[in-house]
Structure formats: C-alpha cells, structure tokens
Short mmCIF file of C-alpha atoms in Angstrom, two decimals:
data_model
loop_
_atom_site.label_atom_id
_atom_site.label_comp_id
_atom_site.label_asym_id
_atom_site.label_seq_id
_atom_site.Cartn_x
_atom_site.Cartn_y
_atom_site.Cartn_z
CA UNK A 1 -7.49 -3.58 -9.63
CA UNK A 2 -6.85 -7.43 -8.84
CA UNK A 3 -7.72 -8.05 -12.69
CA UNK A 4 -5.75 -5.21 -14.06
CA UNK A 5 -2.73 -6.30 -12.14
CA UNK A 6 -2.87 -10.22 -13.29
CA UNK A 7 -3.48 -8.22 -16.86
CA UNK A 8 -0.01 -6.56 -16.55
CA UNK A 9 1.78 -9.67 -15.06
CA UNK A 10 0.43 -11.55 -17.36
CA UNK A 11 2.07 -9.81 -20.33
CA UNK A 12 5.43 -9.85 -18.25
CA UNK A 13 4.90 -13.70 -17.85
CA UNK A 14 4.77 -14.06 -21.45
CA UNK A 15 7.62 -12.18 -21.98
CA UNK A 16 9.44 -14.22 -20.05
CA UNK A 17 8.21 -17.55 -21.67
CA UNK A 18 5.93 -18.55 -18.69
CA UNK A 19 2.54 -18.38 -20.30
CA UNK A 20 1.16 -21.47 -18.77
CA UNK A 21 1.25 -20.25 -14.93
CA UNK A 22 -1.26 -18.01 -13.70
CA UNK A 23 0.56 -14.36 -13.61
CA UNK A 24 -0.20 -14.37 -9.58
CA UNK A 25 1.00 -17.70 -9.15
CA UNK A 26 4.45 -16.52 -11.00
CA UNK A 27 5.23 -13.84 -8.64
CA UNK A 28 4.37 -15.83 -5.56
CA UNK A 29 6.14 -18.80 -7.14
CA UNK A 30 9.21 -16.51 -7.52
CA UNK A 31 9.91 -16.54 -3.65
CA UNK A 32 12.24 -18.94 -2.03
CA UNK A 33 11.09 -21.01 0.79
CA UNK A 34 12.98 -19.38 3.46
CA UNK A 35 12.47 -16.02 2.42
CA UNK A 36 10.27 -15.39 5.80
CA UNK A 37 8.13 -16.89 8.23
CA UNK A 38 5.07 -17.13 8.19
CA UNK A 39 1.97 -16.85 10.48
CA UNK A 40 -1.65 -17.33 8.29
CA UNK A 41 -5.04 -16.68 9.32
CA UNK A 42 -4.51 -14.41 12.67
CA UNK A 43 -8.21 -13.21 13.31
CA UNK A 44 -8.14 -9.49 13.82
CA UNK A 45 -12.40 -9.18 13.95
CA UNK A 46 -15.05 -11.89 13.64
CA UNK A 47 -15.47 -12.08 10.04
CA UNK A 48 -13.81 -14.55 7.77
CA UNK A 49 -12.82 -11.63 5.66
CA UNK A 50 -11.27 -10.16 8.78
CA UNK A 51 -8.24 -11.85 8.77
CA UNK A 52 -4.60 -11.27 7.89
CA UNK A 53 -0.95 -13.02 7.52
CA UNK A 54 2.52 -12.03 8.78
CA UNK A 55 5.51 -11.96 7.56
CA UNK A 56 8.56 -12.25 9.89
CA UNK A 57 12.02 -11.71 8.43
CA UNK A 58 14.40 -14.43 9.47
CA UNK A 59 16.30 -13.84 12.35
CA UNK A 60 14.91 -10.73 12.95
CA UNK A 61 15.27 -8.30 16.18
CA UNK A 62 11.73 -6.44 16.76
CA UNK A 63 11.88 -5.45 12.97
CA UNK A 64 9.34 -2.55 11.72
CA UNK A 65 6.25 -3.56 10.50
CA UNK A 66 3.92 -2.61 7.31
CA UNK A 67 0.57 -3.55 7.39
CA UNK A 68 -0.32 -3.76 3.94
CA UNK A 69 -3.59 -3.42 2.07
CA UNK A 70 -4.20 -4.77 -1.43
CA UNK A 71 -6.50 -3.10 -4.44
CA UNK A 72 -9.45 -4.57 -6.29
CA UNK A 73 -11.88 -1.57 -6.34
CA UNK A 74 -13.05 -1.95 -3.27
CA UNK A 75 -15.04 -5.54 -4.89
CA UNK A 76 -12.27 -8.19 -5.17
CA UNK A 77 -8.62 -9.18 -3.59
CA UNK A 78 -7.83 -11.79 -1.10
CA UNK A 79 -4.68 -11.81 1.08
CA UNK A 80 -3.05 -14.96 -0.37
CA UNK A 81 -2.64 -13.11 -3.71
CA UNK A 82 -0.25 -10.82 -2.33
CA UNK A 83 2.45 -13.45 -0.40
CA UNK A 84 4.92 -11.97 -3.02
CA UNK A 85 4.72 -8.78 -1.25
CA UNK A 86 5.07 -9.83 1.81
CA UNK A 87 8.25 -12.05 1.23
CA UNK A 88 9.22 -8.79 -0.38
CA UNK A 89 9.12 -6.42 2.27
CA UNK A 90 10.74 -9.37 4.68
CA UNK A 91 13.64 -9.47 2.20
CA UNK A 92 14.52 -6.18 3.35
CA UNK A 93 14.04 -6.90 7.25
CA UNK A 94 10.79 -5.50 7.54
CA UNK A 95 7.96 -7.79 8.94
CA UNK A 96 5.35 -7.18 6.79
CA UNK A 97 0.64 -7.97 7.35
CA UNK A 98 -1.52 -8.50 4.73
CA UNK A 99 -4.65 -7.84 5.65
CA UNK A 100 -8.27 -9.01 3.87
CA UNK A 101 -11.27 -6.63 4.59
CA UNK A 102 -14.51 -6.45 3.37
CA UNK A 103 -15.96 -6.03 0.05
CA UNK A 104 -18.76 -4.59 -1.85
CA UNK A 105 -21.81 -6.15 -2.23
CA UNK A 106 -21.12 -7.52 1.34
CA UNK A 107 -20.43 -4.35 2.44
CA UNK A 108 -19.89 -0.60 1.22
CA UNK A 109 -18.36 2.58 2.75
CA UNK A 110 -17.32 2.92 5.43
CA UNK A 111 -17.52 -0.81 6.23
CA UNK A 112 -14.11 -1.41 4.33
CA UNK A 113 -12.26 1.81 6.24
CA UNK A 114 -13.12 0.55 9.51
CA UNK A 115 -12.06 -3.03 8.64
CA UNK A 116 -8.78 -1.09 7.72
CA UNK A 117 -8.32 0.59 10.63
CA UNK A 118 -8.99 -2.35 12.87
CA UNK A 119 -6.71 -4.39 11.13
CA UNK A 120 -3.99 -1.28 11.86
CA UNK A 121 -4.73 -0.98 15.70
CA UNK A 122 -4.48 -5.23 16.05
CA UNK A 123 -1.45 -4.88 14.62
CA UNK A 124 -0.70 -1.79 17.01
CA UNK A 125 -1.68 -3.72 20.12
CA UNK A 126 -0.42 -6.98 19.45
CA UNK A 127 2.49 -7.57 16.59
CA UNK A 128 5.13 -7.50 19.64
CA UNK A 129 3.79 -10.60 20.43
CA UNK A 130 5.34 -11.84 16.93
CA UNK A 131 8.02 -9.94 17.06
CA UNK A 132 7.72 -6.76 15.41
CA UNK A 133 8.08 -3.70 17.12
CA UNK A 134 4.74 -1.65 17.85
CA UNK A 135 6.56 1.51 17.76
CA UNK A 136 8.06 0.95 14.63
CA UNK A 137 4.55 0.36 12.54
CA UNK A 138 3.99 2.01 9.21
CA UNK A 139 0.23 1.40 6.97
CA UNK A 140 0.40 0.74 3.12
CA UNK A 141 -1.67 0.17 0.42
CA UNK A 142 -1.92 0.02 -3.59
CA UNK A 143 -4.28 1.32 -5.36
CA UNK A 144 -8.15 0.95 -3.80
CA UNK A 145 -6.10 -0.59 -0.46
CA UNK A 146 -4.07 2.96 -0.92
CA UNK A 147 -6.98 4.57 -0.19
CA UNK A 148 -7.71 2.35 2.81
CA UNK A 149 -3.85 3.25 3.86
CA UNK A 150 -4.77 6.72 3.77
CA UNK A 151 -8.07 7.06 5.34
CA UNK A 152 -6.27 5.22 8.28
CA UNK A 153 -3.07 7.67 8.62
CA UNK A 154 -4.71 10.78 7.86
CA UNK A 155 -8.53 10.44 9.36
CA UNK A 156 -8.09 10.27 13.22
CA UNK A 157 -11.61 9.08 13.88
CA UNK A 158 -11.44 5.49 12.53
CA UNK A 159 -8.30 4.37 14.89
CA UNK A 160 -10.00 6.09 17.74
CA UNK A 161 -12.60 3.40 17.12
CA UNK A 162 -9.96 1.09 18.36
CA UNK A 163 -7.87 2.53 21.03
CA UNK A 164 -5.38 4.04 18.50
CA UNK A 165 -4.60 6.85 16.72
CA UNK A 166 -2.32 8.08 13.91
CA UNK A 167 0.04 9.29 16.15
CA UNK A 168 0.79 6.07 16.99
CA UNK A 169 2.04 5.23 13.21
CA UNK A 170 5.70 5.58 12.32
CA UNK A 171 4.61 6.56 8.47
CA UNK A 172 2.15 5.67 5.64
CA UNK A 173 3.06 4.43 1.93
CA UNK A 174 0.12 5.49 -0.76
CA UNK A 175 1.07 3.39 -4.14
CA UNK A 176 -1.06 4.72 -6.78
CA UNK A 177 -4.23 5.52 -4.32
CA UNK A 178 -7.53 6.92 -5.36
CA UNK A 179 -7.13 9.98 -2.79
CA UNK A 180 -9.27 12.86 -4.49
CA UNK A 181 -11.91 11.64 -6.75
CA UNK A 182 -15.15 13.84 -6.46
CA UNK A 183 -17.32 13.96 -7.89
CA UNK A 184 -17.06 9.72 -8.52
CA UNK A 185 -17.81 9.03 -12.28
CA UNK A 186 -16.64 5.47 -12.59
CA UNK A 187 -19.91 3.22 -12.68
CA UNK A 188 -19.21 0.60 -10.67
CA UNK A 189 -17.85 2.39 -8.02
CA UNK A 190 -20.93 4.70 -7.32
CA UNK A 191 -22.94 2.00 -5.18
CA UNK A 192 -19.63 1.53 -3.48
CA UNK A 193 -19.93 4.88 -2.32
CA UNK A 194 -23.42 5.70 -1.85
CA UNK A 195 -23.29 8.07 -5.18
CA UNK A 196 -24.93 10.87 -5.59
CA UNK A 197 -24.90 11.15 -1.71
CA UNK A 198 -21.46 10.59 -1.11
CA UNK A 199 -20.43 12.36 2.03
CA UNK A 200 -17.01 14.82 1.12
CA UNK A 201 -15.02 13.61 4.27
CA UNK A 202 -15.03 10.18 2.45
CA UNK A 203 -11.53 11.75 0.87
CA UNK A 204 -8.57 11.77 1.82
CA UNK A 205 -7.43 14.78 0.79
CA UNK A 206 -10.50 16.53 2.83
CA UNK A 207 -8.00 15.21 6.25
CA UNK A 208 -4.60 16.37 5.68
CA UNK A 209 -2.60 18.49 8.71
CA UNK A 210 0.53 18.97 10.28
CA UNK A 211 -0.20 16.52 12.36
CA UNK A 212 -0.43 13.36 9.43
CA UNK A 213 2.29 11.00 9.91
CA UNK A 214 5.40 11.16 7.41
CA UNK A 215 4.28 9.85 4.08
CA UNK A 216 5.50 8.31 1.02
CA UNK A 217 3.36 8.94 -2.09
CA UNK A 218 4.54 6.23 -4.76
CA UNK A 219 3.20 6.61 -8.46
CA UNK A 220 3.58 5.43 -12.10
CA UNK A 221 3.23 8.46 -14.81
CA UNK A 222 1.72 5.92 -16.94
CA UNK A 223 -1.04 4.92 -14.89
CA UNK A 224 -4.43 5.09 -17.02
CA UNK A 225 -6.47 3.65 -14.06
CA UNK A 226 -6.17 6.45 -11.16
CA UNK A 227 -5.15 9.82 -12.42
CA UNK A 228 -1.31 10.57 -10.65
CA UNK A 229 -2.52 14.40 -11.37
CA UNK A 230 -5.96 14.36 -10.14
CA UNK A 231 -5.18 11.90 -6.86
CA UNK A 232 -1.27 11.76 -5.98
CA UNK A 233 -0.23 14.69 -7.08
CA UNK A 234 -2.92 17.44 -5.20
CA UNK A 235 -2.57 15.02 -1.93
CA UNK A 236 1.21 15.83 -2.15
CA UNK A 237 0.46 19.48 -2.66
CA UNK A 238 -1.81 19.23 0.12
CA UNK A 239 0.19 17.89 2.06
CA UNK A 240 2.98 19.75 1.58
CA UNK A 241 0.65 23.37 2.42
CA UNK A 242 -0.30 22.12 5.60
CA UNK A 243 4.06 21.25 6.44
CA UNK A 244 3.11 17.48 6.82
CA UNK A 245 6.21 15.53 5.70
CA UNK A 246 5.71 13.94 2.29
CA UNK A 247 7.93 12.50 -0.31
CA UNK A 248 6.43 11.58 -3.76
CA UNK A 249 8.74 9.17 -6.12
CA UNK A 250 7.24 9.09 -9.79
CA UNK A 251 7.73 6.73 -11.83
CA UNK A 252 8.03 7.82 -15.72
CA UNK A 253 7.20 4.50 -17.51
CA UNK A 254 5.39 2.35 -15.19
CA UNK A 255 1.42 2.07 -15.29
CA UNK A 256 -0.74 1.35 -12.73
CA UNK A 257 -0.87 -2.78 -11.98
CA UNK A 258 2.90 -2.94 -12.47
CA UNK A 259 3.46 -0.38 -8.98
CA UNK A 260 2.69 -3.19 -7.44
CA UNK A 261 3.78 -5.69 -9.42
CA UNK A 262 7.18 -4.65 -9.30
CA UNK A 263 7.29 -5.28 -6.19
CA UNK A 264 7.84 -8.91 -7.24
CA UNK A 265 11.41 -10.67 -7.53
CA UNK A 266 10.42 -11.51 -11.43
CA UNK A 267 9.50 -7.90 -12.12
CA UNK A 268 11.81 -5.50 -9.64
CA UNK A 269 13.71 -5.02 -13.29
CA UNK A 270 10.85 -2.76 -14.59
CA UNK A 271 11.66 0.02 -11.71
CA UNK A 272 13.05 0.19 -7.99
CA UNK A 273 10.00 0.12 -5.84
CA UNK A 274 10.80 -2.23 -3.80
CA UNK A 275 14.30 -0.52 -2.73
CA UNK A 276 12.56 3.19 -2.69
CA UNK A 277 9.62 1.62 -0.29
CA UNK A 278 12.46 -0.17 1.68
CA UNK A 279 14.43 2.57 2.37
CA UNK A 280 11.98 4.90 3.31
CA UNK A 281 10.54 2.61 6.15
CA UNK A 282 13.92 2.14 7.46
CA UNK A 283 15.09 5.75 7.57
CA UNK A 284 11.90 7.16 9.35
CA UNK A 285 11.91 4.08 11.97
CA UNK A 286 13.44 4.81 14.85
CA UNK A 287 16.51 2.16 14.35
CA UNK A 288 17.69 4.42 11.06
CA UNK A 289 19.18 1.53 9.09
CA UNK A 290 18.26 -2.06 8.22
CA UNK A 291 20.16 -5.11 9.52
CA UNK A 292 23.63 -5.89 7.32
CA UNK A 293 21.38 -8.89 5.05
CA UNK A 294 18.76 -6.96 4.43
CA UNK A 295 20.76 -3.71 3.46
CA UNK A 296 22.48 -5.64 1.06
CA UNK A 297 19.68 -5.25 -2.33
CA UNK A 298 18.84 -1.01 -0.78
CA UNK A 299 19.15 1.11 -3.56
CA UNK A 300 19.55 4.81 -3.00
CA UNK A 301 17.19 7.03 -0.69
CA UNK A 302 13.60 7.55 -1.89
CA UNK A 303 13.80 11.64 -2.09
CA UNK A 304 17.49 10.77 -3.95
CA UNK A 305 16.24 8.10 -6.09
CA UNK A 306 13.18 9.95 -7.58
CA UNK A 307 15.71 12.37 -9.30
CA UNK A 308 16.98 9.12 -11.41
CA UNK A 309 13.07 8.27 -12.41
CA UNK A 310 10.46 10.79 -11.93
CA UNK A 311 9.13 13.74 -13.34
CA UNK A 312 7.38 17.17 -12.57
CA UNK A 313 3.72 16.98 -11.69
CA UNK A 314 1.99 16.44 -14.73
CA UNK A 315 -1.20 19.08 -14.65
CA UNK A 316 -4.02 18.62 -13.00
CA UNK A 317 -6.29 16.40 -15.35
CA UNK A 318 -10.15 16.36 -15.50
CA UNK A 319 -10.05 12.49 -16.68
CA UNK A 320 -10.66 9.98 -13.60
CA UNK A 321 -11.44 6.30 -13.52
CA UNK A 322 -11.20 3.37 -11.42
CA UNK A 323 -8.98 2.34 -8.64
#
C-alpha cells in the first residue's frame, strides 16, 4: 500500500506544482514545527522493527490516545513515513503512536498480529507515563495496518498474550482494511498467509460479538485496491447482527491511498477524514469533547457527516485484490 499511497500523493503534488519533493516528504513537510511533541524510538519488544513514536498534543491534559498502524501489504512501511498522521491526530488533541511491526519475508502471519497487539498493550500499560490517558486508548489502522487494527479489537486472544484485552480499548478505527478476503487470490500475498493452508480465524470478520469495542469503519467507494463491498461493508453488517456498535462513513470519490492521504494538511481538501476520525474518538472517550484549540477545525459528527458524503452499500462484489 506504501507505493500506492506515494502513487496518489504524488499526482496531488503535481497538481499543486510540487513535483520535485518526494509525495511523503510533502505531507510530512506540510506540518508546522510545533504542531506536537514528539517522543521517537520508544522500544515496545526487542526488535528494531518493534518500535514506535508518540505524538503529544501541546499542552495537553491526559489526552486520548490512537495507536496507529500503517499499510504496505503486510511487506513494506516504516513509522517515519507516517509523522503527517500523527501531527494530524495531535492537531485535534489526541496523542497519537505510530507503531512499526514486522514484515514479510522476515516474518509472516501471525508474526505481524502479535507485533500489533504488543504494540497496543505497551501503549495500554505505559502511555500515562507520557501523558495520555490509558483509559482513553483507541487502535487504528489503514489499509494492511487496518487489518492489524482489527485483529487487535476484535480477536481477544492476541492482547491476552500481553496482559490486555479488548475490553480495555475505548474504540477501533478500520480505514479501508482487508477484513474478509477468503479465499486470498492476490499473489503476493499468499506466502504472507501460508496459502492454500490459511487458517479461517486469520479474519476478522470470523471474531465479531457484542462484546467488540465501538468501531468506526472508514472507506473510499473508489477504492480499486480492497473491495469496500467484499471487506468493509460485510464487517459492518456483521457487526451490526451481532449489536456491536459500528459506524461506517463512505466516501463517494475517494480511492484507496488517498483515505489516508487525506489525512494530510495538503490534502484534507479532497474529503473530511481527518474531522470524521476526530470526532469520533472524542465522542466515545470518556471526556465527550475535545479541548477549545483542538475543537476549533471539528467538522460535524461521523454518523451526521456520512449523510453529506457516502452512499448505500454497494453489492457484494466477487473482485478482491491487495491491501
């Protein structure tokens, strides 16, 4: 996903005249200085590839905190890529971690879930210690991470690993996640998942209940890369049969790279993410509203603001592809 999304900010750069920065570069370029503070490199496991970087809102009073996972098919990504969405989540008062885990060759499923949910339970049992509030802590991920995000908030058995459980989450945010997708047809992601003996529990769908923390399912109509039918739309339908709370905003226009990408200050033109991700953290946490700075750029509530730019659930689709 890492190349698809540089792919899609890359034609935005060159719309905007900046063709001789690297598309990544742009986005994190975008940020001001002071947008947050920063902490780099906290170890949460012994791997160099288990490490992660949190964002701290200025000023901040035991903020909520998303723990954020990035995409790249489960093969590529690296934390640093991604400062633009932390500084965008700490624009709206919420601390945010972005975690690294690791990839295929080094390592297939499970290996990356469990990195996941290890990252998530640090984060549980120690983010008070900069600040954020361990009650307050919500898991996210785009696209392959989006998977991560949901293994972790809906499959009970990889936080017990770690003294946690999903109970112990606040919410989950699934932007554009590869949630249903058996049997796998994409080549390269059938080593990544054992294929032809890929275990069924390695869905997400295959773990919903009552008892799954609230969710927000975030998707682009125009993705071509993970089917919104086939992945976000039965996990919402799932989720919604087994009266676990789930809101789904749908985005008519926006493809799959640009979810994420418009997260980005340069980009937040091209749809509202960043407002309906925003608002839904801060009106499950416990605290109900955001501090007066942050509240400032909040657009309208998530299951409001889907009416303005969404659309019914396309049918269910036979195509799939990679996350």
């Amino acid at each position: 996903m890492r190349s698809a999304l540089m792919l899609a900010v890359l034609a935005s750069v060159l719309v905007l005249g900046l063709a001789a920065c690297s598309p990544l570069a742009v986005l994190n370029g975008a940020v001001p200085d002071d947008a947050s503070r920063v902490v780099s490199g906290v170890a949460y496991g012994d791997s160099p590839r288990q490490q992660l970087d949190i964002y701290a809102p200025p000023g901040a009073d035991r903020p909520p905190v998303v723990v954020f996972f990035y995409g790249g098919s489960w093969r590529s990504g690296s934390r640093a890529d991604y400062k633009f969405v932390g500084d965008a989540l700490a624009s709206r008062g919420i601390m945010a971690v972005i975690a690294d885990y690791r990839l295929y060759p080094d390592v297939s499923y499970p290996d990356f879930v469990d990195d996941s949910a290890r990252a998530v339970a640090w984060t549980l049992h120690h983010i008070a210690r900069y600040g954020g509030d361990p009650a307050e802590v919500f898991v996210a991920g785009h696209s392959a991470g989006g998977y991560n995000a949901a293994m972790v908030a809906l499959d009970a058995r990889w936080l017990a690993r770690f003294d946690a459980s999903p109970a112990m989450l606040r919410g989950w945010i699934g932007m554009a996640g590869p949630y249903n997708f058996l049997p796998i047809v994409a080549r390269s992601l059938k080593p990544v998942f054992h294929f032809p003996g890929t275990p069924a529990d390695s869905q997400p769908i295959a773990h919903v209940s009552a008892a799954a923390p609230p969710a927000l399912l975030m998707v682009g109509m125009a993705d071509t890369t993970v089917d919104p039918a086939l992945n976000t739309e039965s996990l919402a339908a799932a989720l919604q049969a087994a009266h676990a709370p789930v809101s789904v905003v749908r985005y008519d226009r926006l493809g799959h790279a640009l979810l994420a990408g418009a997260l980005a200050r340069p980009l937040r033109w091209r749809a509202p993410v960043l407002d309906d991700l925003a608002a839904f953290v801060w009106q499950t946490a416990r605290a109900g509203q955001p501090p007066a700075q942050a509240a400032a750029g909040h657009s309208q509530p998530p299951a409001q603001a889907a009416a303005g730019h969404s659309q019914p659930p396309a049918q269910a689709a036979a195509a799939q592809s990679q996350p």
